[in-house]
């Protein structure tokens, strides 16, 4: 590969003349923005242990009242991007949110898409576009772009959940903003439950809402489906389900992809080197994750991220029980942009 000219090779007065005209020579920076064969991601394989962050999150509950935080969140920031960027990867934001009994995080809506993976506690709920979604451990609740959402908590112990947003991307696109709203009127009946059974309302009963038809994916259903799939397909290597829009089969959200993965007892699963970055969050069990030179031992509620273009190996350390992992990645985005790659 040819060595390209450097900025210092150019006369100072020429460089200054360029700067005055808001012009920049490409060749000194060309290899930086387009490295050979493979990108050089800032995203670093990073782990966040729940045991370490939980006391700090509870302390935030004492230090900052909900009125002063609106969303009481500690962001899981990737040091490779710089902590202040609040990014887990190029497109993924992760935050652990705490809501204490009786607290209320007021209604708003925003352009970034969000999901919540419930980590701990009972009695909280998120109201999304008038649909009250109870929060239980392992449930996935969607807040697609533009939908009103607020969080409340009628229980007696702290509730914690993992927020996954495409905020870094939407912010980069200069398209990120929010609007504050009034407390939502809760619509009777909640979600149309039939959708989870492969049935949908026939045209006579068509719903008027245009947004995602399914907002809450209960963990009891996802877990049972994974166990059934594993039992039916003993030779299946990746016992993985994608969270999808049940009316269309498309990804549940537009930008990030969400999956539930089961590892059989002692199973080791190699995930191929694909272009999107990924996040792994353990719902149940203990999982060892190897990415690049890193090896993370994840216990329940621990989270890690892996850069794109890198293979990862997940191993269930238990010999008798399955492990369950919530996975978030940038696949829908990469596919839509036409830059998705699987390098095996
Ligand atoms: O719960 O609406 O972690 O708006 C970041 C931004 C959570 C939320 C976050 C948000 C929310």
mmCIF file of C-alpha atoms and ligand atoms in Angstrom:
data_model
loop_
_atom_site.group_PDB
_atom_site.id
_atom_site.type_symbol
_atom_site.label_atom_id
_atom_site.label_comp_id
_atom_site.label_asym_id
_atom_site.label_seq_id
_atom_site.Cartn_x
_atom_site.Cartn_y
_atom_site.Cartn_z
ATOM 1 C CA UNK A 1 0.000 0.000 0.000
ATOM 2 C CA UNK A 2 1.395 3.382 -1.012
ATOM 3 C CA UNK A 3 2.497 5.722 1.730
ATOM 4 C CA UNK A 4 0.422 8.874 1.368
ATOM 5 C CA UNK A 5 1.621 12.434 1.819
ATOM 6 C CA UNK A 6 1.426 13.913 5.315
ATOM 7 C CA UNK A 7 0.076 17.274 6.391
ATOM 8 C CA UNK A 8 3.588 18.308 7.449
ATOM 9 C CA UNK A 9 4.791 17.735 3.875
ATOM 10 C CA UNK A 10 2.759 20.749 2.761
ATOM 11 C CA UNK A 11 4.088 24.326 3.080
ATOM 12 C CA UNK A 12 2.678 26.149 6.099
ATOM 13 C CA UNK A 13 1.336 29.087 4.056
ATOM 14 C CA UNK A 14 -0.512 26.654 1.762
ATOM 15 C CA UNK A 15 -2.095 24.906 4.752
ATOM 16 C CA UNK A 16 -3.124 28.251 6.205
ATOM 17 C CA UNK A 17 -4.617 29.323 2.868
ATOM 18 C CA UNK A 18 -6.676 26.105 2.828
ATOM 19 C CA UNK A 19 -7.873 26.647 6.396
ATOM 20 C CA UNK A 20 -8.981 30.209 5.625
ATOM 21 C CA UNK A 21 -11.233 28.805 2.885
ATOM 22 C CA UNK A 22 -12.555 25.947 5.071
ATOM 23 C CA UNK A 23 -10.730 23.430 2.917
ATOM 24 C CA UNK A 24 -8.905 20.276 3.999
ATOM 25 C CA UNK A 25 -6.590 18.027 1.974
ATOM 26 C CA UNK A 26 -7.923 14.472 1.956
ATOM 27 C CA UNK A 27 -4.748 12.439 1.504
ATOM 28 C CA UNK A 28 -3.204 12.935 4.975
ATOM 29 C CA UNK A 29 -6.458 11.658 6.552
ATOM 30 C CA UNK A 30 -7.598 9.151 3.933
ATOM 31 C CA UNK A 31 -6.220 6.038 5.662
ATOM 32 C CA UNK A 32 -7.687 7.183 8.965
ATOM 33 C CA UNK A 33 -11.262 7.401 7.716
ATOM 34 C CA UNK A 34 -10.900 4.379 5.434
ATOM 35 C CA UNK A 35 -8.355 1.958 6.886
ATOM 36 C CA UNK A 36 -7.285 -1.116 4.917
ATOM 37 C CA UNK A 37 -9.536 -4.209 5.017
ATOM 38 C CA UNK A 38 -11.186 -3.607 8.388
ATOM 39 C CA UNK A 39 -12.420 -0.616 10.379
ATOM 40 C CA UNK A 40 -10.607 0.426 13.537
ATOM 41 C CA UNK A 41 -13.454 0.674 16.016
ATOM 42 C CA UNK A 42 -13.285 2.859 19.089
ATOM 43 C CA UNK A 43 -15.668 0.384 20.701
ATOM 44 C CA UNK A 44 -13.676 -1.655 23.170
ATOM 45 C CA UNK A 45 -14.824 -4.946 24.652
ATOM 46 C CA UNK A 46 -16.014 -3.716 28.060
ATOM 47 C CA UNK A 47 -17.845 -5.292 30.967
ATOM 48 C CA UNK A 48 -20.068 -3.719 33.616
ATOM 49 C CA UNK A 49 -20.614 -5.857 36.702
ATOM 50 C CA UNK A 50 -24.022 -5.410 38.296
ATOM 51 C CA UNK A 51 -22.598 -6.043 41.742
ATOM 52 C CA UNK A 52 -20.289 -3.039 41.305
ATOM 53 C CA UNK A 53 -22.816 -0.652 39.771
ATOM 54 C CA UNK A 54 -25.853 -1.528 41.915
ATOM 55 C CA UNK A 55 -24.677 0.182 45.128
ATOM 56 C CA UNK A 56 -23.724 3.285 43.122
ATOM 57 C CA UNK A 57 -27.140 3.331 41.489
ATOM 58 C CA UNK A 58 -28.875 2.982 44.864
ATOM 59 C CA UNK A 59 -26.667 5.796 46.143
ATOM 60 C CA UNK A 60 -27.893 7.948 43.247
ATOM 61 C CA UNK A 61 -31.353 7.265 44.668
ATOM 62 C CA UNK A 62 -30.273 8.950 47.906
ATOM 63 C CA UNK A 63 -28.260 11.751 46.309
ATOM 64 C CA UNK A 64 -30.630 12.831 43.561
ATOM 65 C CA UNK A 65 -34.416 12.967 43.903
ATOM 66 C CA UNK A 66 -36.328 11.835 40.830
ATOM 67 C CA UNK A 67 -37.548 15.400 40.207
ATOM 68 C CA UNK A 68 -33.923 16.455 39.772
ATOM 69 C CA UNK A 69 -33.073 13.593 37.450
ATOM 70 C CA UNK A 70 -36.262 12.899 35.470
ATOM 71 C CA UNK A 71 -34.564 9.638 34.521
ATOM 72 C CA UNK A 72 -32.234 8.374 37.263
ATOM 73 C CA UNK A 73 -29.731 6.531 35.122
ATOM 74 C CA UNK A 74 -26.087 5.533 35.324
ATOM 75 C CA UNK A 75 -24.811 5.231 31.780
ATOM 76 C CA UNK A 76 -22.684 2.210 30.846
ATOM 77 C CA UNK A 77 -20.083 4.123 28.885
ATOM 78 C CA UNK A 78 -17.381 2.602 26.727
ATOM 79 C CA UNK A 79 -13.948 4.054 27.582
ATOM 80 C CA UNK A 80 -12.876 3.523 23.965
ATOM 81 C CA UNK A 81 -15.285 6.269 22.924
ATOM 82 C CA UNK A 82 -14.534 8.481 25.943
ATOM 83 C CA UNK A 83 -16.910 8.204 28.913
ATOM 84 C CA UNK A 84 -18.493 11.607 28.249
ATOM 85 C CA UNK A 85 -19.822 10.359 24.895
ATOM 86 C CA UNK A 86 -22.145 7.963 26.757
ATOM 87 C CA UNK A 87 -21.778 5.289 24.093
ATOM 88 C CA UNK A 88 -21.491 1.532 24.441
ATOM 89 C CA UNK A 89 -20.797 1.324 20.698
ATOM 90 C CA UNK A 90 -21.209 3.586 17.669
ATOM 91 C CA UNK A 91 -24.997 3.221 17.737
ATOM 92 C CA UNK A 92 -25.790 1.709 21.144
ATOM 93 C CA UNK A 93 -26.439 3.546 24.417
ATOM 94 C CA UNK A 94 -26.840 1.533 27.628
ATOM 95 C CA UNK A 95 -28.116 2.867 30.929
ATOM 96 C CA UNK A 96 -29.156 1.318 34.235
ATOM 97 C CA UNK A 97 -32.213 3.125 35.522
ATOM 98 C CA UNK A 98 -33.459 3.151 39.107
ATOM 99 C CA UNK A 99 -37.010 3.883 40.187
ATOM 100 C CA UNK A 100 -37.846 3.829 43.890
ATOM 101 C CA UNK A 101 -41.256 2.905 45.316
ATOM 102 C CA UNK A 102 -43.792 5.670 44.736
ATOM 103 C CA UNK A 103 -41.608 7.538 42.266
ATOM 104 C CA UNK A 104 -42.737 8.659 38.866
ATOM 105 C CA UNK A 105 -40.599 9.475 35.819
ATOM 106 C CA UNK A 106 -42.775 11.902 33.856
ATOM 107 C CA UNK A 107 -44.136 11.411 30.370
ATOM 108 C CA UNK A 108 -42.042 12.386 27.400
ATOM 109 C CA UNK A 109 -41.285 11.246 23.902
ATOM 110 C CA UNK A 110 -38.161 11.444 21.815
ATOM 111 C CA UNK A 111 -36.705 10.585 18.461
ATOM 112 C CA UNK A 112 -34.295 7.850 19.629
ATOM 113 C CA UNK A 113 -35.822 4.390 19.980
ATOM 114 C CA UNK A 114 -35.567 2.738 23.384
ATOM 115 C CA UNK A 115 -36.137 -0.642 24.979
ATOM 116 C CA UNK A 116 -36.035 -1.624 28.641
ATOM 117 C CA UNK A 117 -34.808 -5.007 29.880
ATOM 118 C CA UNK A 118 -36.031 -5.405 33.457
ATOM 119 C CA UNK A 119 -33.223 -6.409 35.805
ATOM 120 C CA UNK A 120 -34.598 -6.317 39.325
ATOM 121 C CA UNK A 121 -37.714 -5.586 41.352
ATOM 122 C CA UNK A 122 -41.455 -5.765 40.998
ATOM 123 C CA UNK A 123 -44.388 -3.399 40.869
ATOM 124 C CA UNK A 124 -43.108 -0.861 38.347
ATOM 125 C CA UNK A 125 -44.706 -0.169 34.996
ATOM 126 C CA UNK A 126 -44.057 1.844 31.880
ATOM 127 C CA UNK A 127 -46.978 3.429 30.098
ATOM 128 C CA UNK A 128 -46.254 3.555 26.357
ATOM 129 C CA UNK A 129 -48.718 5.450 24.203
ATOM 130 C CA UNK A 130 -51.470 4.823 26.741
ATOM 131 C CA UNK A 131 -50.692 1.113 27.159
ATOM 132 C CA UNK A 132 -49.676 0.144 30.657
ATOM 133 C CA UNK A 133 -46.804 -2.352 30.518
ATOM 134 C CA UNK A 134 -46.029 -4.059 33.838
ATOM 135 C CA UNK A 135 -42.331 -4.665 34.429
ATOM 136 C CA UNK A 136 -41.086 -8.044 35.613
ATOM 137 C CA UNK A 137 -37.589 -9.457 35.529
ATOM 138 C CA UNK A 138 -36.443 -10.339 32.005
ATOM 139 C CA UNK A 139 -39.351 -8.593 30.291
ATOM 140 C CA UNK A 140 -38.540 -6.476 27.270
ATOM 141 C CA UNK A 141 -40.568 -3.294 26.824
ATOM 142 C CA UNK A 142 -40.347 -1.249 23.637
ATOM 143 C CA UNK A 143 -40.517 2.502 23.343
ATOM 144 C CA UNK A 144 -40.170 3.030 19.606
ATOM 145 C CA UNK A 145 -39.365 6.491 18.297
ATOM 146 C CA UNK A 146 -41.996 9.133 18.979
ATOM 147 C CA UNK A 147 -44.151 7.186 21.461
ATOM 148 C CA UNK A 148 -45.085 8.780 24.779
ATOM 149 C CA UNK A 149 -43.670 6.954 27.771
ATOM 150 C CA UNK A 150 -43.538 7.397 31.519
ATOM 151 C CA UNK A 151 -42.479 5.116 34.355
ATOM 152 C CA UNK A 152 -44.279 4.543 37.654
ATOM 153 C CA UNK A 153 -43.721 2.256 40.609
ATOM 154 C CA UNK A 154 -46.383 0.893 42.994
ATOM 155 C CA UNK A 155 -44.133 -1.763 44.561
ATOM 156 C CA UNK A 156 -42.166 -1.734 47.781
ATOM 157 C CA UNK A 157 -38.544 -2.271 46.697
ATOM 158 C CA UNK A 158 -36.271 -0.528 44.194
ATOM 159 C CA UNK A 159 -36.744 -1.417 40.527
ATOM 160 C CA UNK A 160 -33.838 -1.427 38.109
ATOM 161 C CA UNK A 161 -33.858 -1.888 34.375
ATOM 162 C CA UNK A 162 -31.402 -1.687 31.501
ATOM 163 C CA UNK A 163 -32.219 0.966 28.907
ATOM 164 C CA UNK A 164 -30.962 0.287 25.385
ATOM 165 C CA UNK A 165 -31.261 3.221 22.996
ATOM 166 C CA UNK A 166 -29.941 4.124 19.562
ATOM 167 C CA UNK A 167 -29.202 7.570 20.995
ATOM 168 C CA UNK A 168 -25.544 7.800 19.845
ATOM 169 C CA UNK A 169 -26.563 7.346 16.220
ATOM 170 C CA UNK A 170 -29.615 9.597 16.341
ATOM 171 C CA UNK A 171 -27.568 12.260 18.143
ATOM 172 C CA UNK A 172 -24.793 11.943 15.522
ATOM 173 C CA UNK A 173 -27.436 12.486 12.865
ATOM 174 C CA UNK A 174 -28.402 15.709 14.686
ATOM 175 C CA UNK A 175 -31.903 14.304 14.952
ATOM 176 C CA UNK A 176 -32.144 13.743 18.711
ATOM 177 C CA UNK A 177 -34.672 15.738 20.737
ATOM 178 C CA UNK A 178 -37.458 15.191 23.243
ATOM 179 C CA UNK A 179 -40.876 16.670 24.031
ATOM 180 C CA UNK A 180 -42.370 16.758 27.544
ATOM 181 C CA UNK A 181 -45.961 15.642 27.953
ATOM 182 C CA UNK A 182 -48.834 15.305 30.377
ATOM 183 C CA UNK A 183 -49.514 12.218 32.429
ATOM 184 C CA UNK A 184 -51.030 9.724 29.984
ATOM 185 C CA UNK A 185 -54.550 8.399 30.165
ATOM 186 C CA UNK A 186 -54.251 4.635 30.356
ATOM 187 C CA UNK A 187 -56.172 2.820 27.678
ATOM 188 C CA UNK A 188 -58.413 -0.010 28.892
ATOM 189 C CA UNK A 189 -57.410 -3.536 27.983
ATOM 190 C CA UNK A 190 -53.716 -2.915 27.391
ATOM 191 C CA UNK A 191 -52.042 -4.758 24.564
ATOM 192 C CA UNK A 192 -53.950 -7.064 22.201
ATOM 193 C CA UNK A 193 -52.833 -10.342 23.807
ATOM 194 C CA UNK A 194 -53.728 -12.469 20.775
ATOM 195 C CA UNK A 195 -50.691 -11.231 18.883
ATOM 196 C CA UNK A 196 -48.386 -13.392 20.967
ATOM 197 C CA UNK A 197 -50.261 -16.475 19.779
ATOM 198 C CA UNK A 198 -49.684 -15.874 16.081
ATOM 199 C CA UNK A 199 -53.116 -14.367 15.685
ATOM 200 C CA UNK A 200 -53.914 -10.803 14.878
ATOM 201 C CA UNK A 201 -57.091 -8.798 14.838
ATOM 202 C CA UNK A 202 -58.898 -9.305 11.530
ATOM 203 C CA UNK A 203 -59.705 -6.149 9.508
ATOM 204 C CA UNK A 204 -63.088 -5.761 11.158
ATOM 205 C CA UNK A 205 -61.289 -5.156 14.444
ATOM 206 C CA UNK A 206 -58.227 -3.400 13.077
ATOM 207 C CA UNK A 207 -56.577 -1.260 15.669
ATOM 208 C CA UNK A 208 -56.119 2.390 14.891
ATOM 209 C CA UNK A 209 -52.625 2.657 16.272
ATOM 210 C CA UNK A 210 -49.915 2.685 13.629
ATOM 211 C CA UNK A 211 -47.061 2.102 16.064
ATOM 212 C CA UNK A 212 -45.585 -1.228 17.059
ATOM 213 C CA UNK A 213 -48.441 -3.614 17.868
ATOM 214 C CA UNK A 214 -46.501 -5.354 20.623
ATOM 215 C CA UNK A 215 -44.863 -3.265 23.301
ATOM 216 C CA UNK A 216 -44.116 -5.835 25.986
ATOM 217 C CA UNK A 217 -42.390 -9.178 25.513
ATOM 218 C CA UNK A 218 -42.853 -11.090 28.785
ATOM 219 C CA UNK A 219 -39.831 -13.109 29.836
ATOM 220 C CA UNK A 220 -41.981 -16.106 30.824
ATOM 221 C CA UNK A 221 -42.960 -16.480 27.156
ATOM 222 C CA UNK A 222 -39.483 -15.926 25.716
ATOM 223 C CA UNK A 223 -37.937 -18.337 28.223
ATOM 224 C CA UNK A 224 -40.541 -21.030 27.534
ATOM 225 C CA UNK A 225 -40.065 -20.593 23.774
ATOM 226 C CA UNK A 226 -36.287 -20.993 24.102
ATOM 227 C CA UNK A 227 -36.653 -24.155 26.187
ATOM 228 C CA UNK A 228 -39.177 -25.571 23.698
ATOM 229 C CA UNK A 229 -36.914 -24.754 20.742
ATOM 230 C CA UNK A 230 -33.923 -26.385 22.442
ATOM 231 C CA UNK A 231 -35.971 -29.510 23.194
ATOM 232 C CA UNK A 232 -37.411 -29.752 19.674
ATOM 233 C CA UNK A 233 -34.103 -29.162 17.925
ATOM 234 C CA UNK A 234 -31.407 -30.977 19.919
ATOM 235 C CA UNK A 235 -28.848 -30.399 17.124
ATOM 236 C CA UNK A 236 -29.532 -26.663 16.858
ATOM 237 C CA UNK A 237 -26.411 -24.768 17.828
ATOM 238 C CA UNK A 238 -27.724 -21.252 18.327
ATOM 239 C CA UNK A 239 -30.894 -21.467 20.390
ATOM 240 C CA UNK A 240 -31.760 -17.862 19.731
ATOM 241 C CA UNK A 241 -34.990 -15.950 19.186
ATOM 242 C CA UNK A 242 -35.345 -12.488 17.714
ATOM 243 C CA UNK A 243 -37.787 -9.992 19.170
ATOM 244 C CA UNK A 244 -39.948 -9.084 16.185
ATOM 245 C CA UNK A 245 -43.070 -7.219 15.259
ATOM 246 C CA UNK A 246 -45.581 -10.119 15.261
ATOM 247 C CA UNK A 247 -47.694 -8.512 12.548
ATOM 248 C CA UNK A 248 -44.869 -8.226 10.034
ATOM 249 C CA UNK A 249 -42.059 -10.478 11.281
ATOM 250 C CA UNK A 250 -39.684 -7.520 10.935
ATOM 251 C CA UNK A 251 -37.266 -6.494 13.676
ATOM 252 C CA UNK A 252 -39.027 -5.060 16.724
ATOM 253 C CA UNK A 253 -37.300 -1.694 16.171
ATOM 254 C CA UNK A 254 -35.759 0.031 13.167
ATOM 255 C CA UNK A 255 -32.174 0.531 14.184
ATOM 256 C CA UNK A 256 -31.126 -1.945 16.877
ATOM 257 C CA UNK A 257 -31.857 -5.677 16.979
ATOM 258 C CA UNK A 258 -32.882 -7.583 20.113
ATOM 259 C CA UNK A 259 -32.576 -11.309 20.777
ATOM 260 C CA UNK A 260 -32.947 -13.866 23.542
ATOM 261 C CA UNK A 261 -30.259 -16.535 23.500
ATOM 262 C CA UNK A 262 -30.115 -19.787 25.427
ATOM 263 C CA UNK A 263 -26.919 -21.680 26.082
ATOM 264 C CA UNK A 264 -27.368 -25.319 26.982
ATOM 265 C CA UNK A 265 -25.500 -26.619 30.042
ATOM 266 C CA UNK A 266 -21.740 -26.354 29.344
ATOM 267 C CA UNK A 267 -22.452 -25.154 25.793
ATOM 268 C CA UNK A 268 -19.834 -23.067 24.063
ATOM 269 C CA UNK A 269 -21.136 -20.956 21.188
ATOM 270 C CA UNK A 270 -18.960 -19.041 18.760
ATOM 271 C CA UNK A 271 -20.622 -15.971 17.307
ATOM 272 C CA UNK A 272 -19.087 -15.125 13.926
ATOM 273 C CA UNK A 273 -17.250 -11.888 13.173
ATOM 274 C CA UNK A 274 -20.016 -9.692 11.831
ATOM 275 C CA UNK A 275 -19.927 -5.965 11.149
ATOM 276 C CA UNK A 276 -22.374 -4.822 13.887
ATOM 277 C CA UNK A 277 -21.312 -4.312 17.482
ATOM 278 C CA UNK A 278 -23.196 -6.304 20.140
ATOM 279 C CA UNK A 279 -24.215 -6.186 23.769
ATOM 280 C CA UNK A 280 -24.706 -9.208 26.030
ATOM 281 C CA UNK A 281 -26.712 -9.045 29.243
ATOM 282 C CA UNK A 282 -27.175 -12.145 31.392
ATOM 283 C CA UNK A 283 -30.774 -12.770 32.433
ATOM 284 C CA UNK A 284 -30.129 -16.123 34.082
ATOM 285 C CA UNK A 285 -27.037 -18.176 34.827
ATOM 286 C CA UNK A 286 -23.334 -17.527 34.373
ATOM 287 C CA UNK A 287 -21.698 -16.924 31.001
ATOM 288 C CA UNK A 288 -18.073 -16.532 30.058
ATOM 289 C CA UNK A 289 -17.608 -14.191 27.114
ATOM 290 C CA UNK A 290 -14.347 -14.126 25.134
ATOM 291 C CA UNK A 291 -13.851 -11.197 22.788
ATOM 292 C CA UNK A 292 -10.496 -10.288 21.292
ATOM 293 C CA UNK A 293 -7.980 -10.703 24.129
ATOM 294 C CA UNK A 294 -10.616 -10.139 26.803
ATOM 295 C CA UNK A 295 -12.384 -12.781 28.839
ATOM 296 C CA UNK A 296 -15.339 -11.694 30.950
ATOM 297 C CA UNK A 297 -17.068 -13.851 33.505
ATOM 298 C CA UNK A 298 -20.649 -12.605 33.515
ATOM 299 C CA UNK A 299 -22.979 -13.410 36.390
ATOM 300 C CA UNK A 300 -26.674 -12.600 36.442
ATOM 301 C CA UNK A 301 -27.468 -8.976 35.528
ATOM 302 C CA UNK A 302 -23.925 -8.351 34.242
ATOM 303 C CA UNK A 303 -23.522 -6.673 30.872
ATOM 304 C CA UNK A 304 -20.720 -6.455 28.303
ATOM 305 C CA UNK A 305 -20.241 -5.153 24.804
ATOM 306 C CA UNK A 306 -18.192 -6.335 21.841
ATOM 307 C CA UNK A 307 -17.067 -4.328 18.808
ATOM 308 C CA UNK A 308 -18.104 -5.293 15.290
ATOM 309 C CA UNK A 309 -15.927 -7.342 12.893
ATOM 310 C CA UNK A 310 -14.873 -9.493 15.845
ATOM 311 C CA UNK A 311 -15.889 -13.033 16.764
ATOM 312 C CA UNK A 312 -17.093 -13.674 20.299
ATOM 313 C CA UNK A 313 -17.370 -16.939 22.185
ATOM 314 C CA UNK A 314 -20.002 -17.434 24.865
ATOM 315 C CA UNK A 315 -19.803 -20.313 27.295
ATOM 316 C CA UNK A 316 -22.327 -21.485 29.848
ATOM 317 C CA UNK A 317 -20.275 -22.412 32.875
ATOM 318 C CA UNK A 318 -22.985 -24.500 34.481
ATOM 319 C CA UNK A 319 -23.161 -28.240 33.847
ATOM 320 C CA UNK A 320 -26.799 -28.700 34.711
ATOM 321 C CA UNK A 321 -28.777 -25.529 33.996
ATOM 322 C CA UNK A 322 -29.192 -23.485 30.827
ATOM 323 C CA UNK A 323 -28.041 -19.859 30.723
ATOM 324 C CA UNK A 324 -30.132 -17.081 29.201
ATOM 325 C CA UNK A 325 -28.697 -13.983 27.583
ATOM 326 C CA UNK A 326 -30.343 -10.854 26.237
ATOM 327 C CA UNK A 327 -28.517 -9.648 23.133
ATOM 328 C CA UNK A 328 -28.749 -6.230 21.495
ATOM 329 C CA UNK A 329 -26.905 -5.382 18.285
ATOM 330 C CA UNK A 330 -26.695 -3.010 15.338
ATOM 331 C CA UNK A 331 -27.785 -5.548 12.699
ATOM 332 C CA UNK A 332 -31.014 -3.878 11.467
ATOM 333 C CA UNK A 333 -29.077 -0.645 10.955
ATOM 334 C CA UNK A 334 -26.212 -2.315 9.092
ATOM 335 C CA UNK A 335 -28.619 -4.258 6.875
ATOM 336 C CA UNK A 336 -30.628 -1.165 5.996
ATOM 337 C CA UNK A 337 -27.451 0.737 5.185
ATOM 338 C CA UNK A 338 -26.156 -2.139 3.049
ATOM 339 C CA UNK A 339 -22.939 -2.419 5.072
ATOM 340 C CA UNK A 340 -23.762 -5.665 6.903
ATOM 341 C CA UNK A 341 -21.000 -8.260 6.666
ATOM 342 C CA UNK A 342 -20.484 -11.712 8.073
ATOM 343 C CA UNK A 343 -16.823 -12.647 7.944
ATOM 344 C CA UNK A 344 -17.333 -15.971 9.685
HETATM 345 O O1 LIG B 1 -36.542 6.222 30.340
HETATM 346 O O2 LIG B 1 -37.156 7.646 28.840
HETATM 347 O O3 LIG B 1 -31.653 5.812 29.828
HETATM 348 O O4 LIG B 1 -35.367 9.240 27.867
HETATM 349 C C1 LIG B 1 -32.172 7.722 28.572
HETATM 350 C C2 LIG B 1 -33.119 8.590 28.074
HETATM 351 C C3 LIG B 1 -33.895 6.456 29.628
HETATM 352 C C4 LIG B 1 -36.273 7.053 29.459
HETATM 353 C C5 LIG B 1 -32.568 6.664 29.338
HETATM 354 C C6 LIG B 1 -34.454 8.391 28.358
HETATM 355 C C7 LIG B 1 -34.854 7.310 29.126
#
